Amino acid sequence: DTAVSQTPKYLVTQMGNDKSIKCEQNLGHDTMYWYKQDSKKFLKIMFSYNNKELIINETVPNRFSPKSPDKAHLNLHINSLELGDSAVYFCASSQARKNEQFFGPGTRLTVL
Amino acid sequence: GNSVTQMEGPVTLSEEAFLTINCTYTATGYPSLFWYVQYPGEGLQLLLKATKADDKGSNKGFEATYRKETTSFHLEKGSVQVSDSAVYFCALSDSGGSNYKLTFGKGTLLTVNP
């Protein structure tokens, strides 16, 4: 009965590779988010989708491309991975016009 | 733009000690304020929230009061336990249109020793 789930939990890859992280929520929420947590634990929003439409796109390199096939899923595809992409990526969801967000367990990405 | 400033820590306390983690914010309009907690190896969990001035959020013995005059939302607990050891994040939500974006502080690592 996991509310917000992410796969994989850990991802280790080489520089230059392309990888995807998947997120699913079973809360019936309309809005989903991706956040990046760096090595100092600082959290910053990357993207937000509302009903499959991109709403927030912070200053994220265009190597990062979110995809929302339906409102329960928001995947993150990263091209040409760089060392600086190493971080923990959190997915979150909320009901539209509600400000409480529910977070997934995170995906720890390590780029070697 | 919006910003959140909180005590960076780390904070180390003995069990049953009093805890305060300071948080101040800068925002336009009237944001909602939150404290999230991240236990080791886990995702973020909402600890408490307040949506308007003078509201007090409380949960699991933790409290924080939304102070508009001082733009603060300090987290307090009267008697901490070892199980409270975690990273605590203060955050505000910006109701940009139909979406709410969370802006986080840098997090405060709390370690409680028995």
PDB file of C-alpha atoms in Angstrom:
ATOM      1  CA  ASP A   1       0.000   0.000   0.000  1.00  0.00           C
ATOM      2  CA  THR A   2       2.980   2.308  -0.673  1.00  0.00           C
ATOM      3  CA  ALA A   3       1.760   5.841  -1.400  1.00  0.00           C
ATOM      4  CA  VAL A   4       4.645   7.199  -3.506  1.00  0.00           C
ATOM      5  CA  SER A   5       7.121   4.678  -4.866  1.00  0.00           C
ATOM      6  CA  GLN A   6      10.323   5.110  -6.854  1.00  0.00           C
ATOM      7  CA  THR A   7      12.491   2.679  -8.778  1.00  0.00           C
ATOM      8  CA  PRO A   8      15.286   1.983  -8.565  1.00  0.00           C
ATOM      9  CA  LYS A   9      16.347   2.781  -5.018  1.00  0.00           C
ATOM     10  CA  TYR A  10      20.018   2.828  -5.982  1.00  0.00           C
ATOM     11  CA  LEU A  11      21.523   3.552  -9.402  1.00  0.00           C
ATOM     12  CA  VAL A  12      25.251   3.427 -10.120  1.00  0.00           C
ATOM     13  CA  THR A  13      26.370   4.273 -13.644  1.00  0.00           C
ATOM     14  CA  GLN A  14      29.203   5.644 -15.727  1.00  0.00           C
ATOM     15  CA  MET A  15      29.547   9.217 -16.979  1.00  0.00           C
ATOM     16  CA  GLY A  16      27.952   9.734 -20.363  1.00  0.00           C
ATOM     17  CA  ASN A  17      25.265   7.076 -19.919  1.00  0.00           C
ATOM     18  CA  ASP A  18      21.512   7.690 -20.140  1.00  0.00           C
ATOM     19  CA  LYS A  19      19.296   6.519 -17.297  1.00  0.00           C
ATOM     20  CA  SER A  20      15.701   6.763 -16.091  1.00  0.00           C
ATOM     21  CA  ILE A  21      14.071   6.892 -12.676  1.00  0.00           C
ATOM     22  CA  LYS A  22      10.416   5.965 -12.309  1.00  0.00           C
ATOM     23  CA  CYS A  23       7.852   7.318  -9.882  1.00  0.00           C
ATOM     24  CA  GLU A  24       4.318   6.174  -9.197  1.00  0.00           C
ATOM     25  CA  GLN A  25       1.719   7.397  -6.723  1.00  0.00           C
ATOM     26  CA  ASN A  26      -1.483   5.646  -5.731  1.00  0.00           C
ATOM     27  CA  LEU A  27      -2.974   8.549  -3.787  1.00  0.00           C
ATOM     28  CA  GLY A  28      -5.123   9.845  -6.645  1.00  0.00           C
ATOM     29  CA  HIS A  29      -3.188  13.119  -6.655  1.00  0.00           C
ATOM     30  CA  ASP A  30      -3.137  15.485  -9.635  1.00  0.00           C
ATOM     31  CA  THR A  31       0.298  16.985  -9.164  1.00  0.00           C
ATOM     32  CA  MET A  32       3.732  15.365  -9.066  1.00  0.00           C
ATOM     33  CA  TYR A  33       7.197  16.764  -8.463  1.00  0.00           C
ATOM     34  CA  TRP A  34      10.886  15.909  -8.749  1.00  0.00           C
ATOM     35  CA  TYR A  35      13.358  17.250  -6.198  1.00  0.00           C
ATOM     36  CA  LYS A  36      17.146  16.884  -6.095  1.00  0.00           C
ATOM     37  CA  GLN A  37      19.004  16.495  -2.779  1.00  0.00           C
ATOM     38  CA  ASP A  38      22.725  17.150  -3.012  1.00  0.00           C
ATOM     39  CA  SER A  39      25.525  15.749  -0.868  1.00  0.00           C
ATOM     40  CA  LYS A  40      24.950  18.475   1.749  1.00  0.00           C
ATOM     41  CA  LYS A  41      21.284  17.451   2.044  1.00  0.00           C
ATOM     42  CA  PHE A  42      20.058  20.606   0.298  1.00  0.00           C
ATOM     43  CA  LEU A  43      16.722  19.990  -1.455  1.00  0.00           C
ATOM     44  CA  LYS A  44      15.673  21.864  -4.567  1.00  0.00           C
ATOM     45  CA  ILE A  45      12.674  21.452  -6.821  1.00  0.00           C
ATOM     46  CA  MET A  46      13.364  20.468 -10.418  1.00  0.00           C
ATOM     47  CA  PHE A  47       9.985  19.915 -12.086  1.00  0.00           C
ATOM     48  CA  SER A  48       6.284  19.774 -11.388  1.00  0.00           C
ATOM     49  CA  TYR A  49       3.484  18.277 -13.458  1.00  0.00           C
ATOM     50  CA  ASN A  50      -0.229  18.835 -13.025  1.00  0.00           C
ATOM     51  CA  ASN A  51      -2.484  16.382 -14.862  1.00  0.00           C
ATOM     52  CA  LYS A  52       0.379  15.448 -17.215  1.00  0.00           C
ATOM     53  CA  GLU A  53       1.134  19.106 -17.995  1.00  0.00           C
ATOM     54  CA  LEU A  54       4.505  20.649 -17.088  1.00  0.00           C
ATOM     55  CA  ILE A  55       3.921  23.453 -14.594  1.00  0.00           C
ATOM     56  CA  ILE A  56       7.283  24.129 -12.979  1.00  0.00           C
ATOM     57  CA  ASN A  57      10.620  23.795 -14.711  1.00  0.00           C
ATOM     58  CA  GLU A  58      13.420  25.256 -12.621  1.00  0.00           C
ATOM     59  CA  THR A  59      16.806  26.002 -14.143  1.00  0.00           C
ATOM     60  CA  VAL A  60      17.599  22.387 -14.818  1.00  0.00           C
ATOM     61  CA  PRO A  61      19.900  21.343 -17.694  1.00  0.00           C
ATOM     62  CA  ASN A  62      17.945  20.082 -20.689  1.00  0.00           C
ATOM     63  CA  ARG A  63      19.693  16.728 -20.273  1.00  0.00           C
ATOM     64  CA  PHE A  64      16.938  16.122 -17.719  1.00  0.00           C
ATOM     65  CA  SER A  65      13.583  15.350 -19.271  1.00  0.00           C
ATOM     66  CA  PRO A  66      10.528  14.471 -17.203  1.00  0.00           C
ATOM     67  CA  LYS A  67       7.775  12.383 -18.765  1.00  0.00           C
ATOM     68  CA  SER A  68       4.281  11.927 -17.385  1.00  0.00           C
ATOM     69  CA  PRO A  69       2.373   9.149 -19.217  1.00  0.00           C
ATOM     70  CA  ASP A  70      -0.588   9.608 -16.854  1.00  0.00           C
ATOM     71  CA  LYS A  71      -1.270  11.545 -13.697  1.00  0.00           C
ATOM     72  CA  ALA A  72      -0.141   8.670 -11.479  1.00  0.00           C
ATOM     73  CA  HIS A  73       3.344   8.476 -12.998  1.00  0.00           C
ATOM     74  CA  LEU A  74       6.191  10.933 -13.428  1.00  0.00           C
ATOM     75  CA  ASN A  75       9.443   9.544 -14.755  1.00  0.00           C
ATOM     76  CA  LEU A  76      12.779  11.327 -14.990  1.00  0.00           C
ATOM     77  CA  HIS A  77      15.124  10.595 -17.867  1.00  0.00           C
ATOM     78  CA  ILE A  78      18.687  11.869 -17.723  1.00  0.00           C
ATOM     79  CA  ASN A  79      20.939  11.969 -20.794  1.00  0.00           C
ATOM     80  CA  SER A  80      24.732  12.118 -20.865  1.00  0.00           C
ATOM     81  CA  LEU A  81      25.141  11.756 -17.121  1.00  0.00           C
ATOM     82  CA  GLU A  82      27.787  13.904 -15.421  1.00  0.00           C
ATOM     83  CA  LEU A  83      29.585  13.540 -12.091  1.00  0.00           C
ATOM     84  CA  GLY A  84      27.604  16.484 -10.711  1.00  0.00           C
ATOM     85  CA  ASP A  85      24.351  14.627 -11.266  1.00  0.00           C
ATOM     86  CA  SER A  86      25.202  12.357  -8.334  1.00  0.00           C
ATOM     87  CA  ALA A  87      22.510  13.045  -5.740  1.00  0.00           C
ATOM     88  CA  VAL A  88      19.363  11.628  -4.204  1.00  0.00           C
ATOM     89  CA  TYR A  89      16.291  12.316  -6.329  1.00  0.00           C
ATOM     90  CA  PHE A  90      12.916  12.481  -4.613  1.00  0.00           C
ATOM     91  CA  CYS A  91       9.530  12.251  -6.219  1.00  0.00           C
ATOM     92  CA  ALA A  92       6.530  13.804  -4.477  1.00  0.00           C
ATOM     93  CA  SER A  93       2.832  14.246  -5.117  1.00  0.00           C
ATOM     94  CA  SER A  94      -0.009  16.441  -3.907  1.00  0.00           C
ATOM     95  CA  GLN A  95      -3.627  17.118  -4.611  1.00  0.00           C
ATOM     96  CA  ALA A  96      -4.110  20.177  -6.828  1.00  0.00           C
ATOM     97  CA  ARG A  97      -4.537  23.373  -4.789  1.00  0.00           C
ATOM     98  CA  LYS A  98      -3.382  21.563  -1.658  1.00  0.00           C
ATOM     99  CA  ASN A  99       0.000  22.425  -0.285  1.00  0.00           C
ATOM    100  CA  GLU A 100       0.854  19.160   1.498  1.00  0.00           C
ATOM    101  CA  GLN A 101       3.259  17.024  -0.488  1.00  0.00           C
ATOM    102  CA  PHE A 102       3.938  13.316   0.020  1.00  0.00           C
ATOM    103  CA  PHE A 103       7.438  12.115  -0.761  1.00  0.00           C
ATOM    104  CA  GLY A 104       8.808   8.876  -2.132  1.00  0.00           C
ATOM    105  CA  PRO A 105      11.774   7.052  -0.531  1.00  0.00           C
ATOM    106  CA  GLY A 106      14.308   8.560  -2.936  1.00  0.00           C
ATOM    107  CA  THR A 107      16.677   7.218  -5.595  1.00  0.00           C
ATOM    108  CA  ARG A 108      20.389   7.522  -4.870  1.00  0.00           C
ATOM    109  CA  LEU A 109      22.178   8.129  -8.179  1.00  0.00           C
ATOM    110  CA  THR A 110      25.948   7.738  -8.260  1.00  0.00           C
ATOM    111  CA  VAL A 111      27.806   8.703 -11.433  1.00  0.00           C
ATOM    112  CA  LEU A 112      31.350   7.326 -11.686  1.00  0.00           C
TER     113      LEU A 112
ATOM    114  CA  GLY B   1      12.368  35.105  -4.510  1.00  0.00           C
ATOM    115  CA  ASN B   2      11.369  32.924  -1.600  1.00  0.00           C
ATOM    116  CA  SER B   3      13.963  31.611   0.798  1.00  0.00           C
ATOM    117  CA  VAL B   4      14.199  29.704   4.067  1.00  0.00           C
ATOM    118  CA  THR B   5      17.044  30.000   6.555  1.00  0.00           C
ATOM    119  CA  GLN B   6      17.426  27.489   9.355  1.00  0.00           C
ATOM    120  CA  MET B   7      20.043  26.544  11.929  1.00  0.00           C
ATOM    121  CA  GLU B   8      22.528  24.388  10.093  1.00  0.00           C
ATOM    122  CA  GLY B   9      23.689  22.317  13.004  1.00  0.00           C
ATOM    123  CA  PRO B  10      24.574  19.624  13.607  1.00  0.00           C
ATOM    124  CA  VAL B  11      22.734  19.662  16.904  1.00  0.00           C
ATOM    125  CA  THR B  12      23.648  17.049  19.504  1.00  0.00           C
ATOM    126  CA  LEU B  13      21.496  16.628  22.614  1.00  0.00           C
ATOM    127  CA  SER B  14      21.067  14.185  25.433  1.00  0.00           C
ATOM    128  CA  GLU B  15      17.804  12.319  25.806  1.00  0.00           C
ATOM    129  CA  GLU B  16      15.063  14.407  27.492  1.00  0.00           C
ATOM    130  CA  ALA B  17      16.750  17.710  26.614  1.00  0.00           C
ATOM    131  CA  PHE B  18      14.788  20.641  25.173  1.00  0.00           C
ATOM    132  CA  LEU B  19      15.072  21.184  21.433  1.00  0.00           C
ATOM    133  CA  THR B  20      14.801  24.373  19.403  1.00  0.00           C
ATOM    134  CA  ILE B  21      15.645  24.576  15.716  1.00  0.00           C
ATOM    135  CA  ASN B  22      15.332  28.102  14.378  1.00  0.00           C
ATOM    136  CA  CYS B  23      13.745  28.830  11.010  1.00  0.00           C
ATOM    137  CA  THR B  24      13.096  32.188   9.337  1.00  0.00           C
ATOM    138  CA  TYR B  25      11.705  32.843   5.898  1.00  0.00           C
ATOM    139  CA  THR B  26      11.402  35.424   3.164  1.00  0.00           C
ATOM    140  CA  ALA B  27       8.350  35.263   0.920  1.00  0.00           C
ATOM    141  CA  THR B  28       5.871  37.365  -0.975  1.00  0.00           C
ATOM    142  CA  GLY B  29       2.254  36.927  -0.043  1.00  0.00           C
ATOM    143  CA  TYR B  30       1.162  34.496   2.626  1.00  0.00           C
ATOM    144  CA  PRO B  31       2.965  31.183   2.332  1.00  0.00           C
ATOM    145  CA  SER B  32       2.193  28.019   4.255  1.00  0.00           C
ATOM    146  CA  LEU B  33       5.011  26.761   6.464  1.00  0.00           C
ATOM    147  CA  PHE B  34       6.147  23.203   7.106  1.00  0.00           C
ATOM    148  CA  TRP B  35       8.591  21.080   9.006  1.00  0.00           C
ATOM    149  CA  TYR B  36       9.634  17.851   7.310  1.00  0.00           C
ATOM    150  CA  VAL B  37      11.742  15.106   8.913  1.00  0.00           C
ATOM    151  CA  GLN B  38      14.096  12.697   7.159  1.00  0.00           C
ATOM    152  CA  TYR B  39      15.127   9.638   9.153  1.00  0.00           C
ATOM    153  CA  PRO B  40      18.373   7.920   8.121  1.00  0.00           C
ATOM    154  CA  GLY B  41      18.034   6.230   4.731  1.00  0.00           C
ATOM    155  CA  GLU B  42      14.421   7.299   4.268  1.00  0.00           C
ATOM    156  CA  GLY B  43      12.398   9.873   2.358  1.00  0.00           C
ATOM    157  CA  LEU B  44      10.846  13.004   3.804  1.00  0.00           C
ATOM    158  CA  GLN B  45       7.833  12.877   6.055  1.00  0.00           C
ATOM    159  CA  LEU B  46       5.651  15.812   6.923  1.00  0.00           C
ATOM    160  CA  LEU B  47       6.050  16.528  10.646  1.00  0.00           C
ATOM    161  CA  LEU B  48       3.762  19.534  11.040  1.00  0.00           C
ATOM    162  CA  LYS B  49       2.438  22.537   9.192  1.00  0.00           C
ATOM    163  CA  ALA B  50       0.778  25.933   9.641  1.00  0.00           C
ATOM    164  CA  THR B  51      -1.140  27.751   6.966  1.00  0.00           C
ATOM    165  CA  LYS B  52      -1.676  31.225   8.418  1.00  0.00           C
ATOM    166  CA  ALA B  53      -0.230  33.649  10.913  1.00  0.00           C
ATOM    167  CA  ASP B  54      -0.425  32.615  14.590  1.00  0.00           C
ATOM    168  CA  ASP B  55      -1.336  29.030  13.673  1.00  0.00           C
ATOM    169  CA  LYS B  56       0.488  26.423  15.738  1.00  0.00           C
ATOM    170  CA  GLY B  57       1.356  23.114  14.127  1.00  0.00           C
ATOM    171  CA  SER B  58       1.998  20.157  16.407  1.00  0.00           C
ATOM    172  CA  ASN B  59       2.743  16.459  16.070  1.00  0.00           C
ATOM    173  CA  LYS B  60       4.594  13.799  18.086  1.00  0.00           C
ATOM    174  CA  GLY B  61       5.462  16.345  20.796  1.00  0.00           C
ATOM    175  CA  PHE B  62       6.935  18.820  18.293  1.00  0.00           C
ATOM    176  CA  GLU B  63       5.446  22.304  17.923  1.00  0.00           C
ATOM    177  CA  ALA B  64       6.004  25.356  15.753  1.00  0.00           C
ATOM    178  CA  THR B  65       4.108  28.649  15.594  1.00  0.00           C
ATOM    179  CA  TYR B  66       3.751  30.752  12.436  1.00  0.00           C
ATOM    180  CA  ARG B  67       5.011  34.206  13.433  1.00  0.00           C
ATOM    181  CA  LYS B  68       4.369  36.709  10.658  1.00  0.00           C
ATOM    182  CA  GLU B  69       5.842  39.656  12.566  1.00  0.00           C
ATOM    183  CA  THR B  70       9.223  37.923  12.904  1.00  0.00           C
ATOM    184  CA  THR B  71       8.837  35.758   9.756  1.00  0.00           C
ATOM    185  CA  SER B  72       9.739  32.723  11.823  1.00  0.00           C
ATOM    186  CA  PHE B  73       8.585  29.127  12.336  1.00  0.00           C
ATOM    187  CA  HIS B  74      10.875  27.699  15.017  1.00  0.00           C
ATOM    188  CA  LEU B  75      10.593  24.005  15.837  1.00  0.00           C
ATOM    189  CA  GLU B  76      10.483  22.988  19.520  1.00  0.00           C
ATOM    190  CA  LYS B  77      10.173  19.832  21.547  1.00  0.00           C
ATOM    191  CA  GLY B  78      10.212  19.689  25.303  1.00  0.00           C
ATOM    192  CA  SER B  79      11.924  16.333  25.743  1.00  0.00           C
ATOM    193  CA  VAL B  80      13.715  14.649  22.857  1.00  0.00           C
ATOM    194  CA  GLN B  81      14.205  10.913  22.440  1.00  0.00           C
ATOM    195  CA  VAL B  82      16.906   8.891  20.704  1.00  0.00           C
ATOM    196  CA  SER B  83      14.339   8.031  18.042  1.00  0.00           C
ATOM    197  CA  ASP B  84      14.083  11.737  17.126  1.00  0.00           C
ATOM    198  CA  SER B  85      17.561  11.618  15.592  1.00  0.00           C
ATOM    199  CA  ALA B  86      17.069  12.745  11.993  1.00  0.00           C
ATOM    200  CA  VAL B  87      17.469  15.661   9.612  1.00  0.00           C
ATOM    201  CA  TYR B  88      14.793  18.343   9.987  1.00  0.00           C
ATOM    202  CA  PHE B  89      13.814  20.635   7.121  1.00  0.00           C
ATOM    203  CA  CYS B  90      11.868  23.855   7.354  1.00  0.00           C
ATOM    204  CA  ALA B  91       9.970  24.686   4.164  1.00  0.00           C
ATOM    205  CA  LEU B  92       7.458  27.090   2.727  1.00  0.00           C
ATOM    206  CA  SER B  93       5.008  26.618  -0.090  1.00  0.00           C
ATOM    207  CA  ASP B  94       4.505  29.161  -2.794  1.00  0.00           C
ATOM    208  CA  SER B  95       1.076  28.944  -4.378  1.00  0.00           C
ATOM    209  CA  GLY B  96       2.151  29.798  -7.904  1.00  0.00           C
ATOM    210  CA  GLY B  97      -1.056  29.414  -9.870  1.00  0.00           C
ATOM    211  CA  SER B  98      -2.478  25.944  -9.447  1.00  0.00           C
ATOM    212  CA  ASN B  99       0.766  24.506  -8.176  1.00  0.00           C
ATOM    213  CA  TYR B 100       2.546  24.614  -4.869  1.00  0.00           C
ATOM    214  CA  LYS B 101       6.331  24.629  -4.952  1.00  0.00           C
ATOM    215  CA  LEU B 102       8.203  23.817  -1.734  1.00  0.00           C
ATOM    216  CA  THR B 103      11.266  25.906  -0.916  1.00  0.00           C
ATOM    217  CA  PHE B 104      13.428  24.182   1.682  1.00  0.00           C
ATOM    218  CA  GLY B 105      15.981  25.305   4.215  1.00  0.00           C
ATOM    219  CA  LYS B 106      19.322  23.493   4.228  1.00  0.00           C
ATOM    220  CA  GLY B 107      18.303  21.010   6.894  1.00  0.00           C
ATOM    221  CA  THR B 108      19.463  20.509  10.482  1.00  0.00           C
ATOM    222  CA  LEU B 109      20.931  17.209  11.591  1.00  0.00           C
ATOM    223  CA  LEU B 110      19.787  16.287  15.100  1.00  0.00           C
ATOM    224  CA  THR B 111      21.530  13.553  17.043  1.00  0.00           C
ATOM    225  CA  VAL B 112      20.087  12.503  20.388  1.00  0.00           C
ATOM    226  CA  ASN B 113      22.326  10.453  22.661  1.00  0.00           C
ATOM    227  CA  PRO B 114      21.004   8.120  25.378  1.00  0.00           C
TER     228      PRO B 114
END
